Structures are given as structure tokens and as C-alpha cells.
């Protein structure tokens, strides 16, 4: 049981390049989230998904797109990277089955630098 | 709307001293409250949660938190700090749905 995994762990991009971050969970969770973490700002929700084939915007969605074609995977795309997207990105998943508390399980993060 | 405020972006204590990390929340419905810990270069992991069963909640590694409705607070404490407690701590609130709002975090430094 690997929990939540993220690839890659590190990436350096040039302004204007594109990339996709992959998140996978093996806990059969229905909810998945992408956050970015910046110093002094905590975690800010980028996009989230309540189930396979559905996505929704979070607090800071501009410049990002997501897809959830399979229940266990949640992809975050940057079509044209900007220096303002330099951050640490975390994926998380959760379930409300059997528990209403929405404990979120986090991946180890992806550190992205945009030059 | 929900919000979380963590007082103090950095807290420094000596090893063996009391740890107190402050969190105040705002919620229009009875909240679920959480503390998560993030060790360097790792993701967040749950430390403890308040689910209305008891106002004093015990978590892992000797941490506990007390829910005080009148003060809208959920402060995290540990009687005696250990070097391994050095990490960033996040308070979070959920509205009993699938979304969670995180505070800005408090980095705990432990001095030998």
C-alpha cells in the first residue's frame, strides 16, 4: 500500500515550457486535490476532483489544468510555465466513506522551479 | 465561509520546554478541526483531529489540542519538546464536507 505517490519529485522548467505532474493513490479514495505551498501562505487549493471524470477549480486555478480519467490518478498540467508557478506542489486524496472527517492523505510533493 | 488563523509563523522553544502553537478558526457550521505536521522535504501527515466527540484530543508523538468553542480556538500543545518535533505545523478546518481550509503554518524550532 503506497498511499499517495507523485512524479516527478523535482523539475526545472524554462518560462513557456509545459509539463504534467502525476498523482496516483491506491486507497480507492473518491476525492483528490492539488495544492501549492509557498512560504508564509500555507497550502492553497489549485483544483480538486470529487470523482472519476470530474474536476473543479479551487482557490488559485489560473495557469493550471487537470484531468482525472481514472479514479486513482489526478494529473496537473502547466501549459505555459511562468516564474510565479515556482512552488512545491502537493497532491492529496480523501474519502468520506465510513468517516465524515475528511482526513486528507498527502503525497511527498513535487518541487518545481520555473526560470 | 471558513478560515483559519495561526498566530506566529515561527515558534522557538528549548528542548524539554512546553510547546504551544496557536490556532483560531471561523466556521458557520460545527467544524471538524485538524492539526497536520510536515517534516522537512515531506508531505503533510495528520497529527490529530477534533470531531466533536471530546474537546481534548490526543494525537501522535505526545501532542494534544483542546477545542474551545467560546474562544474559537484549537491550540496545539506538548508538555516537553523533543528535537524531533522540529517541523512545520498546519491547523485546518473542514465544514463536514470534502473541502479543507489550511492555515499558513507555524514552523517549530527546538533548541538543544
GROMACS .gro file of C-alpha atoms in nm:
model
  227
    1UNK     CA    1   0.000   0.000   0.000
    2UNK     CA    2   0.191   0.302  -0.130
    3UNK     CA    3  -0.068   0.565  -0.034
    4UNK     CA    4  -0.028   0.876  -0.247
    5UNK     CA    5   0.263   0.900  -0.487
    6UNK     CA    6   0.376   1.190  -0.703
    7UNK     CA    7   0.605   1.211  -1.003
    8UNK     CA    8   0.840   1.374  -1.062
    9UNK     CA    9   0.995   1.482  -0.730
   10UNK     CA   10   1.187   1.773  -0.879
   11UNK     CA   11   1.168   1.962  -1.206
   12UNK     CA   12   1.322   2.273  -1.353
   13UNK     CA   13   1.142   2.441  -1.642
   14UNK     CA   14   1.207   2.741  -1.858
   15UNK     CA   15   0.938   3.004  -1.894
   16UNK     CA   16   0.686   2.895  -2.152
   17UNK     CA   17   0.755   2.523  -2.129
   18UNK     CA   18   0.480   2.278  -2.041
   19UNK     CA   19   0.472   1.982  -1.810
   20UNK     CA   20   0.240   1.739  -1.636
   21UNK     CA   21   0.257   1.631  -1.275
   22UNK     CA   22   0.117   1.289  -1.197
   23UNK     CA   23  -0.055   1.188  -0.876
   24UNK     CA   24  -0.162   0.833  -0.800
   25UNK     CA   25  -0.342   0.687  -0.499
   26UNK     CA   26  -0.415   0.325  -0.418
   27UNK     CA   27  -0.672   0.378  -0.141
   28UNK     CA   28  -0.978   0.395  -0.367
   29UNK     CA   29  -1.047   0.750  -0.250
   30UNK     CA   30  -1.311   0.944  -0.436
   31UNK     CA   31  -1.169   1.291  -0.367
   32UNK     CA   32  -0.837   1.418  -0.494
   33UNK     CA   33  -0.674   1.757  -0.465
   34UNK     CA   34  -0.382   1.959  -0.596
   35UNK     CA   35  -0.228   2.222  -0.368
   36UNK     CA   36   0.064   2.456  -0.398
   37UNK     CA   37   0.273   2.552  -0.099
   38UNK     CA   38   0.454   2.883  -0.087
   39UNK     CA   39   0.641   3.032   0.210
   40UNK     CA   40   0.409   3.209   0.452
   41UNK     CA   41   0.098   3.119   0.255
   42UNK     CA   42   0.026   2.767   0.367
   43UNK     CA   43  -0.145   2.537   0.122
   44UNK     CA   44  -0.364   2.682  -0.147
   45UNK     CA   45  -0.605   2.464  -0.340
   46UNK     CA   46  -0.550   2.470  -0.716
   47UNK     CA   47  -0.804   2.217  -0.843
   48UNK     CA   48  -0.990   1.925  -0.700
   49UNK     CA   49  -1.194   1.627  -0.812
   50UNK     CA   50  -1.491   1.459  -0.649
   51UNK     CA   51  -1.477   1.153  -0.870
   52UNK     CA   52  -1.356   1.000  -1.192
   53UNK     CA   53  -1.420   1.227  -1.486
   54UNK     CA   54  -1.499   1.536  -1.276
   55UNK     CA   55  -1.280   1.831  -1.184
   56UNK     CA   56  -1.339   2.173  -1.031
   57UNK     CA   57  -1.148   2.494  -0.968
   58UNK     CA   58  -1.005   2.575  -0.633
   59UNK     CA   59  -0.863   2.896  -0.491
   60UNK     CA   60  -0.579   2.952  -0.741
   61UNK     CA   61  -0.662   2.770  -1.067
   62UNK     CA   62  -0.523   3.015  -1.324
   63UNK     CA   63  -0.246   2.873  -1.537
   64UNK     CA   64  -0.324   2.512  -1.449
   65UNK     CA   65  -0.540   2.238  -1.594
   66UNK     CA   66  -0.628   1.899  -1.451
   67UNK     CA   67  -0.772   1.569  -1.558
   68UNK     CA   68  -0.900   1.265  -1.380
   69UNK     CA   69  -0.957   0.995  -1.637
   70UNK     CA   70  -0.906   0.715  -1.387
   71UNK     CA   71  -1.017   0.717  -1.025
   72UNK     CA   72  -0.668   0.653  -0.896
   73UNK     CA   73  -0.491   0.922  -1.100
   74UNK     CA   74  -0.509   1.300  -1.093
   75UNK     CA   75  -0.294   1.495  -1.338
   76UNK     CA   76  -0.192   1.859  -1.306
   77UNK     CA   77  -0.079   2.037  -1.621
   78UNK     CA   78   0.104   2.360  -1.678
   79UNK     CA   79   0.058   2.463  -2.041
   80UNK     CA   80   0.298   2.760  -2.038
   81UNK     CA   81   0.501   2.779  -1.720
   82UNK     CA   82   0.570   3.114  -1.554
   83UNK     CA   83   0.817   3.203  -1.278
   84UNK     CA   84   0.518   3.270  -1.049
   85UNK     CA   85   0.446   2.897  -1.065
   86UNK     CA   86   0.770   2.814  -0.888
   87UNK     CA   87   0.642   2.628  -0.584
   88UNK     CA   88   0.608   2.295  -0.412
   89UNK     CA   89   0.305   2.104  -0.534
   90UNK     CA   90   0.122   1.853  -0.321
   91UNK     CA   91  -0.141   1.605  -0.419
   92UNK     CA   92  -0.382   1.469  -0.161
   93UNK     CA   93  -0.675   1.230  -0.150
   94UNK     CA   94  -0.958   1.162   0.090
   95UNK     CA   95  -1.279   0.973   0.137
   96UNK     CA   96  -1.600   1.033   0.327
   97UNK     CA   97  -1.698   0.666   0.316
   98UNK     CA   98  -1.718   0.535   0.670
   99UNK     CA   99  -1.595   0.863   0.816
  100UNK     CA  100  -1.722   1.221   0.779
  101UNK     CA  101  -1.396   1.379   0.886
  102UNK     CA  102  -1.223   1.422   0.551
  103UNK     CA  103  -0.874   1.337   0.668
  104UNK     CA  104  -0.652   1.408   0.371
  105UNK     CA  105  -0.357   1.189   0.275
  106UNK     CA  106  -0.070   1.370   0.110
  107UNK     CA  107   0.194   1.276  -0.139
  108UNK     CA  108   0.561   1.369  -0.086
  109UNK     CA  109   0.544   1.674  -0.311
  110UNK     CA  110   0.699   1.798  -0.634
  111UNK     CA  111   0.941   2.087  -0.618
  112UNK     CA  112   0.908   2.291  -0.937
  113UNK     CA  113   1.133   2.577  -1.038
  114UNK     CA  114   1.050   2.793  -1.339
  115UNK     CA  115   1.337   3.001  -1.469
  116UNK     CA  116  -1.711   3.093   0.492
  117UNK     CA  117  -1.441   2.920   0.684
  118UNK     CA  118  -1.098   3.045   0.777
  119UNK     CA  119  -0.803   2.951   0.993
  120UNK     CA  120  -0.552   3.182   1.158
  121UNK     CA  121  -0.230   3.054   1.305
  122UNK     CA  122  -0.063   3.302   1.535
  123UNK     CA  123   0.310   3.311   1.480
  124UNK     CA  124   0.481   3.190   1.167
  125UNK     CA  125   0.780   3.077   1.374
  126UNK     CA  126   0.799   2.945   1.729
  127UNK     CA  127   1.123   2.856   1.904
  128UNK     CA  128   1.144   2.651   2.223
  129UNK     CA  129   1.417   2.478   2.417
  130UNK     CA  130   1.428   2.102   2.436
  131UNK     CA  131   1.213   1.992   2.729
  132UNK     CA  132   1.003   2.309   2.729
  133UNK     CA  133   0.632   2.339   2.667
  134UNK     CA  134   0.520   2.365   2.306
  135UNK     CA  135   0.218   2.587   2.235
  136UNK     CA  136   0.105   2.652   1.880
  137UNK     CA  137  -0.200   2.873   1.842
  138UNK     CA  138  -0.489   2.830   1.602
  139UNK     CA  139  -0.815   3.021   1.575
  140UNK     CA  140  -1.087   2.929   1.330
  141UNK     CA  141  -1.403   3.068   1.182
  142UNK     CA  142  -1.685   2.845   1.068
  143UNK     CA  143  -2.056   2.888   1.009
  144UNK     CA  144  -2.124   2.523   1.092
  145UNK     CA  145  -1.985   2.295   1.364
  146UNK     CA  146  -1.638   2.232   1.237
  147UNK     CA  147  -1.403   1.943   1.215
  148UNK     CA  148  -1.056   2.063   1.311
  149UNK     CA  149  -0.719   1.914   1.233
  150UNK     CA  150  -0.351   1.957   1.301
  151UNK     CA  151  -0.111   1.829   1.039
  152UNK     CA  152   0.268   1.810   1.067
  153UNK     CA  153   0.516   1.845   0.784
  154UNK     CA  154   0.871   1.727   0.836
  155UNK     CA  155   1.140   1.865   0.605
  156UNK     CA  156   1.100   1.759   0.243
  157UNK     CA  157   0.792   1.551   0.317
  158UNK     CA  158   0.420   1.579   0.268
  159UNK     CA  159   0.175   1.659   0.544
  160UNK     CA  160   0.056   1.391   0.782
  161UNK     CA  161  -0.228   1.401   1.030
  162UNK     CA  162  -0.128   1.472   1.389
  163UNK     CA  163  -0.475   1.479   1.544
  164UNK     CA  164  -0.836   1.574   1.473
  165UNK     CA  165  -1.136   1.712   1.658
  166UNK     CA  166  -1.463   1.551   1.564
  167UNK     CA  167  -1.693   1.670   1.847
  168UNK     CA  168  -1.656   1.351   2.050
  169UNK     CA  169  -1.429   1.514   2.309
  170UNK     CA  170  -1.292   1.865   2.346
  171UNK     CA  171  -0.943   1.747   2.444
  172UNK     CA  172  -0.790   1.549   2.164
  173UNK     CA  173  -0.476   1.343   2.190
  174UNK     CA  174  -0.259   1.281   1.889
  175UNK     CA  175   0.063   1.114   1.796
  176UNK     CA  176   0.403   1.188   1.949
  177UNK     CA  177   0.257   1.328   2.273
  178UNK     CA  178   0.073   1.620   2.116
  179UNK     CA  179  -0.276   1.722   2.218
  180UNK     CA  180  -0.518   2.000   2.135
  181UNK     CA  181  -0.819   2.148   2.309
  182UNK     CA  182  -1.129   2.269   2.128
  183UNK     CA  183  -1.270   2.583   2.288
  184UNK     CA  184  -1.587   2.690   2.117
  185UNK     CA  185  -1.623   3.014   2.315
  186UNK     CA  186  -1.276   3.122   2.201
  187UNK     CA  187  -1.300   2.960   1.854
  188UNK     CA  188  -0.959   2.814   1.924
  189UNK     CA  189  -0.785   2.482   1.875
  190UNK     CA  190  -0.437   2.529   2.016
  191UNK     CA  191  -0.177   2.252   1.994
  192UNK     CA  192   0.038   2.166   2.295
  193UNK     CA  193   0.308   1.925   2.403
  194UNK     CA  194   0.442   1.927   2.758
  195UNK     CA  195   0.805   1.863   2.669
  196UNK     CA  196   0.960   1.941   2.332
  197UNK     CA  197   1.197   1.699   2.165
  198UNK     CA  198   1.444   1.777   1.891
  199UNK     CA  199   1.248   1.550   1.658
  200UNK     CA  200   0.943   1.779   1.692
  201UNK     CA  201   1.110   2.041   1.473
  202UNK     CA  202   0.875   2.071   1.176
  203UNK     CA  203   0.603   2.286   1.029
  204UNK     CA  204   0.257   2.252   1.176
  205UNK     CA  205  -0.068   2.333   0.998
  206UNK     CA  206  -0.407   2.386   1.154
  207UNK     CA  207  -0.702   2.309   0.927
  208UNK     CA  208  -1.081   2.327   0.934
  209UNK     CA  209  -1.340   2.129   0.742
  210UNK     CA  210  -1.707   2.210   0.706
  211UNK     CA  211  -1.805   1.844   0.732
  212UNK     CA  212  -1.772   1.815   0.356
  213UNK     CA  213  -1.482   1.724   0.136
  214UNK     CA  214  -1.302   2.060   0.141
  215UNK     CA  215  -1.046   2.162   0.399
  216UNK     CA  216  -0.902   2.506   0.464
  217UNK     CA  217  -0.542   2.517   0.587
  218UNK     CA  218  -0.372   2.782   0.794
  219UNK     CA  219  -0.048   2.944   0.685
  220UNK     CA  220   0.158   2.715   0.907
  221UNK     CA  221   0.385   2.758   1.208
  222UNK     CA  222   0.744   2.643   1.191
  223UNK     CA  223   0.864   2.500   1.521
  224UNK     CA  224   1.231   2.523   1.609
  225UNK     CA  225   1.367   2.322   1.902
  226UNK     CA  226   1.694   2.437   2.061
  227UNK     CA  227   1.925   2.196   2.237
   0.00000   0.00000   0.00000
